[in-house]
Amino acid sequence: MGKVYLTGAGPGDIDLLTVKALRVVQQADVIIYDRLANPDILVQAKEGCEFIYVGKEDSHHTIPQDEINEIIYQNALKHKNVVRLKGGDPLVFGRGGEEGMYLRERGIEFEFIPGVTSAIAVPEYAGIPVTHRGVTVSFRVVTGHESRKEKSQIPWENYKTDDTIIFLMGLHNLDKITQKLIEIGKPKDHPVAVISKGTTPEEKTVVGTLEDIYEKAKDLPTPALIVVGEVVKLRDQLNWFEC
Ligand code: SAH
């Protein structure tokens, strides 16, 4: 029986792969990877390494999660070093926890290898710090995926604070998200940024307000994330990557 490395691939820029992740990729017998993991990482694998694509778009899976769990497990029965490569960090909306549990129940050894999460790195490449002295003392990372459900689990009322709010998987719900935030009392001119394909050469940031960001940003390509908060204004002074 092999060991599974539930590994973060970082947000896009291949240089943001951790040294530890690179090491396990180089030793892997099989790499099971997602759409959001930069495929250029695979050239680092040794000769004879097998590649299995279980691509998924946002939370719409082309292969259901229980099938992915089983694919990982079956490969751990066959191979010594199994790398499960996921975009960003494996435990930030990455379902790495479920994969770990599935393997534990079947007696397969695993390790988590943290990755640089898009939630922080993508705003950072856009020149938007998620916290900034004198502007905000905290940030939240929230799923933007479930906002269309009738009964949202998101405690919107808690979002009245000055926290920076980062929505992942939210572009297709941008109108709902901005509407909700206005409903709970945020000013219509509250700053918002949408960042598409962050940390890659195609990165594009669009800045607006709760009122106009939907019209400005709705057609941006995915993956994209939404940053809400006064920190967005700091981009005027800190933009460095898209210059
Ligand atoms: N585990 C990942 C997040 C998975 S959820 C992480 O830690 O980064 C997938 C969502 O992440 C996407 O819908 C998008 O909102 C965001 N995302 C991932 N990579 C991104 C990128 N390069 N640019 C913008 N958003 C990105």
Coordinates of C-alpha atoms and ligand atoms in Angstrom, one line a residue:
M1 CA 0.0 0.0 0.0
G2 CA 1.2 3.4 -0.9
K3 CA 1.0 6.8 0.7
V4 CA -1.2 9.7 -0.6
Y5 CA 0.1 13.3 -0.6
L6 CA -2.9 15.7 -0.6
T7 CA -1.0 18.5 -2.1
G8 CA -1.7 22.2 -2.8
A9 CA -0.5 23.4 -6.2
G10 CA -0.8 27.1 -5.4
P11 CA -3.0 29.6 -7.2
G12 CA -1.6 29.5 -10.8
D13 CA 1.9 30.9 -10.9
I14 CA 4.1 27.8 -11.0
D15 CA 6.8 29.5 -8.9
L16 CA 4.3 29.6 -6.0
L17 CA 4.5 25.8 -5.7
T18 CA 6.1 24.9 -2.3
V19 CA 9.4 23.1 -2.1
K20 CA 7.7 20.2 -0.4
A21 CA 5.0 20.0 -3.1
L22 CA 7.7 20.0 -5.8
R23 CA 9.6 17.2 -4.0
V24 CA 6.5 14.9 -3.9
V25 CA 5.6 15.7 -7.5
Q26 CA 9.1 14.6 -8.5
Q27 CA 8.8 11.4 -6.6
A28 CA 5.2 10.5 -7.6
D29 CA 4.3 7.3 -9.4
V30 CA 0.9 8.8 -10.2
I31 CA -0.5 12.3 -10.1
I32 CA -4.3 12.9 -9.8
Y33 CA -4.9 16.5 -10.6
D34 CA -7.6 19.1 -10.9
R35 CA -8.4 21.8 -13.5
L36 CA -7.1 24.5 -11.1
A37 CA -3.7 22.9 -10.6
N38 CA -1.3 24.4 -13.2
P39 CA -0.6 21.5 -15.6
D40 CA 2.9 22.9 -16.2
I41 CA 3.8 21.4 -12.8
L42 CA 3.4 17.9 -14.3
V43 CA 6.6 18.3 -16.4
Q44 CA 8.5 18.0 -13.1
A45 CA 7.3 14.4 -12.7
K46 CA 9.7 11.5 -13.2
E47 CA 9.6 9.4 -16.3
G48 CA 6.9 6.8 -16.2
C49 CA 4.7 8.8 -13.8
E50 CA 1.0 8.3 -14.6
F51 CA -1.4 11.3 -14.9
I52 CA -5.1 11.2 -14.1
Y53 CA -7.2 14.3 -14.7
V54 CA -10.2 14.7 -12.5
G55 CA -10.9 18.2 -13.6
K56 CA -13.7 20.2 -12.0
E57 CA -15.0 23.6 -12.7
D58 CA -15.6 25.6 -9.5
S59 CA -17.8 23.3 -7.5
H60 CA -19.4 21.7 -10.5
H61 CA -17.6 18.4 -10.7
T62 CA -17.2 16.6 -13.9
I63 CA -16.4 13.6 -11.8
P64 CA -18.4 13.3 -8.6
Q65 CA -16.3 13.6 -5.4
D66 CA -17.0 10.0 -4.2
E67 CA -15.6 8.7 -7.5
I68 CA -12.5 10.9 -7.1
N69 CA -12.1 9.5 -3.5
E70 CA -12.2 5.9 -4.9
I71 CA -9.8 6.7 -7.7
I72 CA -7.3 8.0 -5.2
Y73 CA -7.8 4.9 -3.0
Q74 CA -7.4 2.5 -5.9
N75 CA -4.2 4.2 -6.9
A76 CA -2.9 4.0 -3.4
L77 CA -3.4 0.2 -3.5
K78 CA -1.3 0.0 -6.7
H79 CA 1.4 2.7 -6.3
K80 CA 3.9 3.7 -3.6
N81 CA 3.7 7.5 -4.0
V82 CA 0.3 9.0 -5.0
V83 CA 0.1 12.8 -5.4
R84 CA -3.4 14.3 -5.3
L85 CA -2.7 17.8 -6.7
K86 CA -5.3 20.5 -6.1
G87 CA -5.4 24.2 -6.9
G88 CA -4.4 26.6 -4.1
D89 CA -4.5 24.9 -0.7
P90 CA -6.1 21.5 -0.4
L91 CA -8.3 22.4 2.6
V92 CA -9.6 25.8 1.4
F93 CA -12.8 24.7 -0.4
G94 CA -10.7 21.9 -1.8
R95 CA -12.5 18.9 -0.3
G96 CA -9.1 17.6 0.9
G97 CA -10.6 16.8 4.3
E98 CA -13.1 14.4 2.7
E99 CA -10.4 12.7 0.7
G100 CA -8.3 12.3 3.9
M101 CA -11.2 10.8 5.8
Y102 CA -12.0 8.3 3.0
L103 CA -8.3 7.2 3.0
R104 CA -8.2 6.9 6.8
E105 CA -11.3 4.7 6.9
R106 CA -9.5 2.3 4.5
G107 CA -6.2 2.3 6.3
I108 CA -4.3 4.4 3.8
E109 CA -1.6 6.7 5.0
F110 CA -1.8 10.3 3.9
E111 CA -0.2 13.7 4.3
F112 CA -1.5 17.2 3.7
I113 CA 0.9 19.5 1.9
P114 CA -0.4 23.1 2.3
G115 CA -0.5 25.3 -0.8
V116 CA -0.5 29.0 -1.3
T117 CA -4.3 29.7 -1.4
S118 CA -5.8 31.9 -4.1
A119 CA -7.8 33.6 -1.4
I120 CA -4.8 35.5 -0.2
A121 CA -2.3 35.3 -3.1
V122 CA -4.6 36.4 -5.9
P123 CA -5.6 39.7 -4.2
E124 CA -1.9 40.1 -3.3
Y125 CA -0.9 39.9 -7.0
A126 CA -3.6 42.5 -7.7
G127 CA -2.1 44.8 -5.1
I128 CA -4.8 44.3 -2.6
P129 CA -3.6 43.3 0.9
V130 CA -6.3 41.2 2.8
T131 CA -5.4 43.0 6.0
H132 CA -3.8 46.5 6.3
R133 CA -3.0 48.4 9.4
G134 CA -5.5 51.2 10.0
V135 CA -7.9 49.8 7.3
T136 CA -9.0 46.3 8.5
V137 CA -7.9 43.9 11.2
S138 CA -9.5 40.7 9.8
F139 CA -10.6 38.9 6.7
R140 CA -13.1 36.2 5.8
V141 CA -13.0 33.6 3.0
V142 CA -16.5 32.7 2.0
T143 CA -18.0 30.4 -0.6
G144 CA -19.9 32.4 -3.2
H145 CA -21.4 29.3 -4.7
E146 CA -24.4 28.7 -2.5
S147 CA -25.8 32.2 -2.5
R148 CA -28.5 31.2 -5.0
K149 CA -29.9 28.6 -2.7
E150 CA -33.1 29.6 -1.0
K151 CA -31.8 28.9 2.5
S152 CA -28.3 30.2 2.6
Q153 CA -26.0 28.9 5.3
I154 CA -24.0 32.1 5.1
P155 CA -24.6 34.3 8.1
W156 CA -25.0 37.5 6.1
E157 CA -25.8 39.5 9.2
N158 CA -22.3 38.9 10.5
Y159 CA -20.8 40.6 7.4
K160 CA -21.8 44.1 8.6
T161 CA -18.3 44.5 10.0
D162 CA -15.3 46.0 8.3
D163 CA -13.7 42.7 7.5
T164 CA -12.3 42.1 4.1
I165 CA -14.5 39.5 2.5
I166 CA -13.1 37.2 -0.2
F167 CA -15.7 35.2 -2.1
L168 CA -14.4 32.1 -3.9
M169 CA -16.5 30.4 -6.6
G170 CA -18.8 33.4 -6.7
L171 CA -18.5 35.1 -10.1
H172 CA -21.8 33.5 -11.4
N173 CA -23.5 34.8 -8.3
L174 CA -21.9 38.3 -8.3
D175 CA -25.3 40.0 -8.6
K176 CA -26.8 38.1 -5.7
I177 CA -23.7 38.7 -3.5
T178 CA -23.6 42.4 -4.0
Q179 CA -27.4 42.6 -3.6
K180 CA -27.2 40.8 -0.2
L181 CA -24.4 43.0 1.0
I182 CA -26.4 46.2 0.2
E183 CA -29.4 44.6 1.9
I184 CA -27.5 44.2 5.2
G185 CA -26.5 47.8 5.1
K186 CA -23.2 48.2 3.3
P187 CA -23.0 51.4 1.3
K188 CA -23.7 51.1 -2.4
D189 CA -20.3 52.7 -3.1
H190 CA -18.4 50.1 -1.0
P191 CA -15.3 49.0 -2.9
V192 CA -15.2 45.6 -4.7
A193 CA -12.7 44.0 -7.0
V194 CA -13.0 40.9 -9.2
I195 CA -9.8 39.2 -10.1
S196 CA -9.7 36.8 -13.0
K197 CA -7.0 34.2 -13.6
G198 CA -4.9 35.6 -10.8
T199 CA -1.1 35.1 -10.6
T200 CA -1.0 34.0 -14.3
P201 CA 0.0 36.1 -17.3
E202 CA -3.7 36.6 -18.1
E203 CA -4.6 38.0 -14.7
K204 CA -7.1 40.8 -15.0
T205 CA -8.6 42.9 -12.1
V206 CA -11.7 45.0 -12.4
V207 CA -12.5 47.5 -9.6
G208 CA -15.9 48.9 -8.9
T209 CA -18.5 49.3 -6.2
L210 CA -21.2 47.1 -4.8
E211 CA -23.6 48.9 -7.2
D212 CA -21.7 48.7 -10.5
I213 CA -19.2 45.7 -10.2
Y214 CA -21.7 43.2 -11.7
E215 CA -22.0 45.1 -15.0
K216 CA -18.3 45.7 -15.1
A217 CA -17.0 42.2 -14.2
K218 CA -19.7 39.7 -15.0
D219 CA -18.1 38.6 -18.3
L220 CA -14.6 38.0 -16.9
P221 CA -13.2 34.5 -17.5
T222 CA -13.0 32.1 -14.6
P223 CA -11.4 31.2 -12.2
A224 CA -12.2 34.5 -10.6
L225 CA -12.6 35.7 -7.0
I226 CA -14.3 38.7 -5.4
V227 CA -12.8 41.0 -2.8
V228 CA -15.0 43.3 -0.8
G229 CA -13.7 46.0 1.5
E230 CA -11.8 49.2 1.9
V231 CA -8.5 47.4 1.2
V232 CA -9.5 47.4 -2.5
K233 CA -8.6 51.1 -2.6
L234 CA -5.0 50.3 -1.7
R235 CA -4.5 48.9 -5.2
D236 CA -4.0 52.4 -6.4
Q237 CA -0.8 52.5 -4.5
L238 CA 0.2 48.8 -4.5
N239 CA -0.7 47.4 -8.0
W240 CA 2.5 45.7 -9.2
F241 CA 1.8 42.7 -11.3
E242 CA -0.6 44.0 -13.9
C243 CA 1.4 47.2 -14.5
Ligands
SAH1 N1 -8.4 25.4 -2.8 C1 -8.4 26.6 -3.7 C2 -9.8 27.1 -3.9 C3 -10.8 26.1 -4.5 S1 -12.3 26.9 -4.8 C4 -7.5 27.6 -3.1 O1 -7.0 27.5 -1.9 O2 -7.1 28.5 -3.8 C5 -12.1 27.5 -6.5 C6 -12.2 29.0 -6.5 O3 -10.9 29.6 -6.1 C7 -12.5 29.6 -7.9 O4 -13.8 29.5 -8.2 C8 -12.0 31.0 -7.7 O5 -12.9 31.8 -6.9 C9 -10.8 30.8 -6.8 N2 -9.5 30.7 -7.6 C10 -8.7 29.7 -7.7 N3 -7.6 30.0 -8.4 C11 -7.8 31.3 -8.8 C12 -7.1 32.2 -9.7 N4 -5.9 31.9 -10.2 N5 -7.6 33.4 -9.9 C13 -8.8 33.8 -9.3 N6 -9.5 33.0 -8.5 C14 -9.0 31.8 -8.3

